[in-house]
XYZ file of C-alpha atoms in Angstrom:
441
model
C 96.174 96.174 59.466
C 93.314 94.232 58.599
C 89.822 96.154 60.072
C 87.260 93.554 62.081
C 84.935 94.534 64.605
C 86.740 95.952 67.892
C 85.050 95.250 71.054
C 85.590 97.645 74.191
C 86.649 100.686 72.197
C 85.735 104.339 73.701
C 83.069 106.105 72.011
C 85.225 109.342 71.271
C 82.959 112.137 70.707
C 85.276 114.241 68.663
C 86.809 111.991 65.861
C 88.700 115.189 64.387
C 90.761 115.453 67.678
C 91.038 111.504 67.959
C 92.362 111.613 64.411
C 95.356 114.424 65.253
C 96.287 113.175 68.238
C 96.915 109.560 66.842
C 99.086 111.474 63.954
C 101.054 112.790 66.739
C 101.430 109.724 68.213
C 102.539 108.072 65.010
C 105.521 110.576 65.227
C 106.516 110.001 68.724
C 109.672 108.030 69.233
C 109.034 104.411 70.604
C 108.650 103.440 74.001
C 110.583 100.324 73.482
C 112.993 98.496 71.147
C 112.022 95.665 68.575
C 115.432 94.081 70.055
C 114.147 94.147 73.525
C 111.009 92.583 72.479
C 113.114 89.744 70.817
C 115.047 89.421 74.026
C 112.097 88.597 76.189
C 110.677 86.387 73.713
C 113.881 84.345 73.961
C 113.553 84.489 77.952
C 110.065 83.182 77.714
C 111.078 80.488 75.640
C 113.382 79.571 78.220
C 110.132 79.563 80.568
C 108.267 77.360 77.972
C 110.961 75.086 78.293
C 110.689 74.773 82.457
C 114.210 76.652 82.553
C 112.937 79.716 84.336
C 109.600 81.378 85.837
C 107.624 84.184 84.984
C 106.637 87.040 87.295
C 104.389 89.473 85.941
C 102.652 91.876 88.244
C 101.581 95.674 88.735
C 98.554 97.898 89.124
C 95.131 96.773 87.847
C 95.083 100.377 86.525
C 97.857 102.782 86.616
C 96.869 106.463 87.136
C 98.554 109.481 85.643
C 98.449 110.925 89.542
C 99.981 107.837 90.250
C 103.095 108.226 87.984
C 105.521 109.467 90.552
C 109.057 108.365 91.628
C 107.765 107.041 95.161
C 105.116 105.209 93.395
C 106.981 103.660 90.390
C 109.836 102.706 92.774
C 107.635 101.143 95.376
C 106.067 98.870 92.675
C 109.638 98.030 91.266
C 110.921 97.236 94.647
C 108.186 94.840 95.392
C 108.416 93.000 92.019
C 112.094 92.634 92.615
C 111.818 91.336 96.272
C 109.063 88.675 94.858
C 111.985 87.910 92.451
C 114.583 87.592 94.946
C 112.219 85.137 96.897
C 111.293 82.930 93.804
C 114.920 82.846 92.487
C 116.532 81.833 96.002
C 113.724 79.900 97.622
C 112.862 78.130 94.684
C 116.059 77.848 92.799
C 115.065 79.213 89.557
C 115.801 81.961 87.063
C 112.965 84.684 87.279
C 111.834 86.646 84.283
C 110.391 90.260 85.573
C 107.487 91.860 83.683
C 105.664 94.609 84.962
C 102.205 95.537 84.635
C 103.660 99.007 84.046
C 104.220 101.868 81.864
C 101.245 101.435 79.839
C 98.152 99.992 81.513
C 95.935 103.010 81.452
C 93.279 101.390 79.913
C 90.530 99.039 81.195
C 87.385 96.975 79.881
C 84.155 97.469 81.197
C 81.207 95.098 81.884
C 78.709 98.082 81.048
C 79.266 101.419 78.938
C 77.609 103.456 81.484
C 77.812 103.641 85.369
C 74.768 104.780 87.262
C 74.564 106.835 90.667
C 71.394 107.880 92.177
C 69.563 107.807 88.690
C 72.521 109.292 86.759
C 73.913 107.466 83.798
C 77.560 108.667 82.843
C 79.880 106.485 80.738
C 82.059 104.087 82.698
C 85.600 104.795 83.865
C 87.869 103.161 81.350
C 91.175 103.957 82.457
C 93.005 107.466 82.869
C 94.005 106.896 78.766
C 90.235 107.680 77.966
C 88.486 109.540 80.858
C 88.363 110.688 84.495
C 87.649 108.687 87.677
C 85.445 111.333 89.080
C 81.751 111.068 88.560
C 80.895 113.865 86.417
C 79.949 114.512 82.962
C 83.164 116.285 82.332
C 85.275 113.692 83.810
C 83.660 110.859 82.234
C 83.363 112.037 78.590
C 86.248 110.323 76.671
C 89.168 112.696 75.690
C 91.707 111.577 72.694
C 93.957 113.834 74.565
C 94.615 111.259 77.286
C 96.173 109.147 74.981
C 98.753 111.582 74.724
C 99.150 111.705 78.621
C 99.292 107.817 78.640
C 102.388 107.965 76.252
C 103.822 110.377 78.259
C 103.613 108.803 81.677
C 104.528 105.106 80.067
C 107.617 107.354 78.802
C 108.283 108.430 82.312
C 108.057 105.064 84.226
C 110.050 103.170 81.558
C 112.757 105.752 82.052
C 112.860 105.453 85.649
C 112.472 101.813 85.931
C 115.170 101.436 83.544
C 117.359 103.652 85.790
C 116.247 101.623 88.965
C 117.246 98.428 87.174
C 120.436 99.209 85.751
C 121.758 101.994 88.055
C 122.535 100.170 91.370
C 118.979 100.047 92.996
C 118.576 96.351 91.756
C 121.934 95.112 93.219
C 121.548 92.203 95.017
C 123.676 93.661 97.905
C 120.504 96.034 98.350
C 118.182 93.379 99.360
C 118.252 94.625 102.868
C 117.654 98.217 101.999
C 114.627 97.534 100.000
C 113.176 95.963 103.339
C 114.082 98.408 106.215
C 110.945 100.543 106.147
C 108.514 97.346 107.076
C 110.639 94.555 108.284
C 109.691 94.930 112.091
C 106.127 95.033 111.504
C 105.499 92.396 108.559
C 105.789 88.707 109.185
C 106.622 88.279 105.454
C 108.968 91.096 105.703
C 110.895 89.291 108.313
C 110.892 85.956 106.788
C 112.375 88.227 103.820
C 115.002 89.638 105.961
C 116.173 86.002 107.018
C 116.552 84.993 103.423
C 118.413 88.501 102.681
C 120.852 87.404 105.274
C 121.260 84.066 103.538
C 121.688 85.639 100.181
C 124.572 88.460 101.614
C 126.421 85.342 103.137
C 126.298 83.654 99.441
C 127.427 86.938 97.853
C 130.042 87.122 100.276
C 131.453 83.715 99.380
C 131.189 84.050 96.026
C 133.040 87.370 96.125
C 135.627 85.778 98.168
C 136.103 83.380 95.551
C 136.594 85.942 93.133
C 133.215 85.865 91.367
C 131.339 89.117 91.181
C 129.121 88.734 87.656
C 127.148 91.444 86.079
C 123.832 89.891 87.101
C 124.455 90.723 90.624
C 124.426 94.432 89.899
C 121.678 94.992 87.492
C 118.545 93.333 86.210
C 116.382 92.769 83.327
C 112.952 94.242 83.228
C 110.393 94.434 80.599
C 107.220 96.292 80.531
C 103.322 94.700 79.542
C 100.043 96.056 79.585
C 96.563 94.857 77.630
C 96.564 95.735 74.039
C 92.984 97.279 74.615
C 92.886 100.690 73.013
C 93.682 99.543 69.406
C 94.118 103.167 67.714
C 96.984 103.890 70.524
C 98.604 100.514 69.887
C 98.267 100.992 66.153
C 99.754 104.695 66.495
C 102.995 103.406 68.156
C 103.494 100.268 65.809
C 106.690 100.473 63.858
C 108.281 98.422 61.128
C 111.370 97.023 62.664
C 114.645 97.922 59.862
C 116.378 94.550 60.661
C 113.675 92.402 59.918
C 110.988 94.490 57.908
C 108.303 93.147 60.494
C 105.937 95.060 62.658
C 106.274 95.644 66.151
C 104.060 97.372 68.582
C 106.417 99.451 70.752
C 104.302 100.604 73.505
C 105.310 97.507 75.564
C 107.859 94.697 75.180
C 104.797 92.104 75.813
C 101.008 92.826 74.813
C 98.122 91.004 76.034
C 94.535 90.393 74.818
C 92.036 90.125 77.507
C 89.301 87.648 78.331
C 86.820 90.046 76.841
C 88.357 90.595 73.628
C 89.966 87.168 72.464
C 87.269 86.134 70.050
C 89.865 84.225 67.385
C 88.324 86.171 64.578
C 88.030 89.582 66.761
C 90.013 92.580 65.957
C 92.512 92.264 69.020
C 93.463 89.187 68.091
C 94.042 90.142 64.638
C 96.325 92.840 65.739
C 98.124 90.734 67.529
C 98.474 88.134 65.154
C 100.424 91.183 63.113
C 103.176 92.197 65.648
C 106.218 90.431 66.326
C 106.122 91.183 70.323
C 105.636 88.039 72.301
C 102.015 88.173 72.963
C 99.735 86.699 75.741
C 95.912 85.904 76.090
C 93.608 85.403 79.157
C 91.617 82.845 79.112
C 88.716 82.050 81.925
C 86.979 78.968 82.928
C 84.478 79.257 79.741
C 87.262 78.614 77.230
C 86.745 75.866 75.075
C 89.504 73.927 73.654
C 88.324 74.525 70.223
C 89.047 78.376 71.068
C 92.226 77.935 72.727
C 93.769 75.558 69.757
C 92.304 78.450 67.229
C 94.473 81.184 69.109
C 97.236 79.274 68.904
C 96.981 78.997 65.097
C 96.082 82.379 64.477
C 99.159 83.966 67.007
C 101.623 81.250 67.099
C 101.342 79.602 63.651
C 105.150 78.698 63.348
C 105.193 77.207 66.985
C 107.844 79.538 68.112
C 108.765 78.910 71.537
C 108.397 82.014 73.948
C 105.739 84.011 71.146
C 102.432 82.874 73.197
C 101.724 83.142 76.870
C 98.245 81.729 77.680
C 97.015 83.178 81.236
C 94.584 81.266 83.148
C 92.217 83.067 85.125
C 89.650 80.427 86.209
C 88.885 81.052 89.778
C 89.863 78.993 92.744
C 86.950 76.993 92.754
C 87.174 75.977 89.139
C 90.744 75.650 88.146
C 91.226 72.131 89.013
C 88.303 71.220 86.800
C 88.403 73.938 83.565
C 92.311 73.729 83.232
C 92.928 70.115 82.667
C 91.208 69.630 79.444
C 93.183 72.905 77.983
C 96.377 71.686 78.825
C 96.220 68.216 77.691
C 94.781 69.337 74.286
C 97.474 72.096 73.952
C 100.276 69.578 74.861
C 98.940 67.115 72.301
C 98.844 69.872 69.721
C 102.888 70.233 69.857
C 102.490 73.989 70.792
C 105.240 75.121 73.306
C 103.188 77.799 74.847
C 104.126 79.474 78.319
C 101.532 78.620 80.971
C 100.615 81.321 83.981
C 98.267 81.858 86.362
C 96.304 85.123 87.040
C 94.862 84.175 90.598
C 93.369 87.511 90.749
C 90.691 88.117 88.621
C 88.616 84.957 89.018
C 88.423 85.596 92.768
C 86.784 89.167 93.054
C 83.862 89.169 95.530
C 82.053 92.089 96.879
C 82.441 92.946 100.650
C 79.872 94.041 102.949
C 80.961 97.571 102.620
C 80.003 97.309 98.834
C 83.841 97.670 97.759
C 85.213 94.810 95.361
C 87.764 92.570 97.298
C 89.763 89.313 96.783
C 90.537 86.703 99.753
C 94.193 85.987 99.900
C 93.596 82.281 100.572
C 91.394 82.260 97.238
C 94.389 83.694 95.618
C 96.663 81.204 97.036
C 94.113 78.086 96.409
C 93.888 79.059 92.899
C 97.596 79.098 92.408
C 98.063 75.832 94.052
C 95.419 74.378 91.769
C 97.449 75.612 88.832
C 100.462 73.962 90.128
C 98.824 70.258 91.111
C 97.162 70.150 87.608
C 100.542 70.798 85.652
C 102.208 68.391 88.016
C 99.587 66.018 87.487
C 99.683 66.362 83.517
C 103.689 66.436 83.470
C 103.282 70.074 82.013
C 105.062 72.944 83.490
C 103.907 75.900 85.313
C 105.428 79.213 83.897
C 104.658 81.888 86.269
C 102.170 84.052 87.782
C 100.357 87.151 86.921
C 99.124 89.478 89.844
C 97.777 92.631 90.379
C 99.882 94.413 93.311
C 101.107 97.727 94.466
C 104.025 98.739 96.676
C 101.969 100.435 99.234
C 100.343 99.666 102.510
C 96.663 99.608 100.881
C 93.964 97.348 102.376
C 92.224 96.190 99.480
C 92.603 92.237 99.631
C 91.512 90.327 102.639
C 93.836 88.178 104.430
C 97.452 87.244 104.138
C 100.179 87.019 106.859
C 99.958 90.432 108.398
C 95.999 89.881 108.407
C 93.927 92.484 106.729
C 90.051 92.056 107.755
C 87.079 93.125 105.884
C 86.563 95.678 108.390
C 90.014 97.229 107.322
C 89.061 97.602 103.618
C 87.849 101.580 104.120
C 91.197 102.435 105.848
C 93.395 102.765 102.682
C 91.282 101.436 99.594
C 93.006 103.535 96.656
C 92.615 101.395 93.686
C 91.280 103.061 90.872
C 89.822 99.686 89.568
C 90.404 96.227 91.125
C 91.387 95.381 94.362
C 95.264 94.901 94.805
C 97.798 92.656 96.700
C 99.869 94.990 99.154
C 103.566 94.446 99.684
C 103.313 92.301 102.467
C 100.569 89.894 100.703
C 102.953 89.927 97.813
C 105.775 89.123 99.566
C 103.968 86.331 101.284
C 102.695 85.168 98.084
C 106.075 84.870 96.894
C 107.257 82.680 99.728
C 104.156 80.125 99.452
C 104.717 80.033 95.274
C 108.309 79.225 96.103
C 107.145 76.415 98.620
C 104.768 75.057 95.878
C 107.554 75.320 93.123
C 109.937 73.146 95.056
C 106.670 70.661 96.109
C 105.514 70.319 92.428
C 108.554 71.093 90.050
C 111.695 70.286 91.859
C 110.355 67.421 93.598
C 110.532 63.804 92.148
C 106.979 62.745 90.892
């Protein structure tokens, strides 16, 4: 593939070891299949046409230690619960994509971290180095790329088993909720919805209907295509079409820090057949977005390109309209998705990064308002969450106060919504969907 300057790449100290690891990865089986990527592109084309809604979410940064059955099941369960809320309460099909099975690398604003006068390489995710602040842990280790591959494989295998092996059966909606319904307002509201779903399924069963869609779900994986050595090593040529696919995930996205239209990450994304996405912040110009569309979706293929806006609650209502207007006028049929997390990160008095639930909610509200005003379709949300009862984001129905942050602040990078906050958000988004999309203009 064409070589251009690649930003945010690790400074690997042992290049020979890196080359050996990459040769090993090139021989590994693919983690996903090209046909699955094509299927997701078809599903995203439905989103682009306003016929479905994209729910994309998971960890800010996965960790090797977090690759356990309980952790994976918890995240998938939360994603499924949010999808059920959106599907039933907003009457819209939901495309389910996890920030899972590959989100092991993170871009950083600085190459080093300084503590008490000691400077060490910044933590770039478990695929590169360790979180512990020691010289040994922070030294980039190419062997971690193999660990990332194997952890991704384990995660995908378990998600596939859950998605098709009965766990995702809609008749399990009560079972997903038993552990926290009594102590969470969102859980109680979800339990009421689950009862309605039970009655609807019983009615359909009495009528002789028992569709396969009730017993299993489609689940797709995604992560930021940040470590280009890793992504290239897992790129394969599809025997059906002769086209290259990055088979580390179904959907790959290019981050805000690496989205320069002439940069190496965009060039890589241009050459693969997967559906791809780009994160765009409030400083993104119209020419930048049109250049990204020209590079990544020159054939105007519905479902090929997703634009994930990460503006911040205070900026989205001003920054987003000119982008939507010009993209619509260009004839491009992109998927518009709101990431209400990254533009709303603040520092708490404790020094920990956090996000206010109300800011997250307000950015999503602004996203819907802009698209309603312009007649375009708000295609989905992209969030960072966990299935655990962490205390990393402030607010929500089961209120987390700033003083609660130290109780269970467990993220390896950015603060995530906990399970109750995620369900609360799903109900609020369903309400916005009914108000801004389903209601007459």
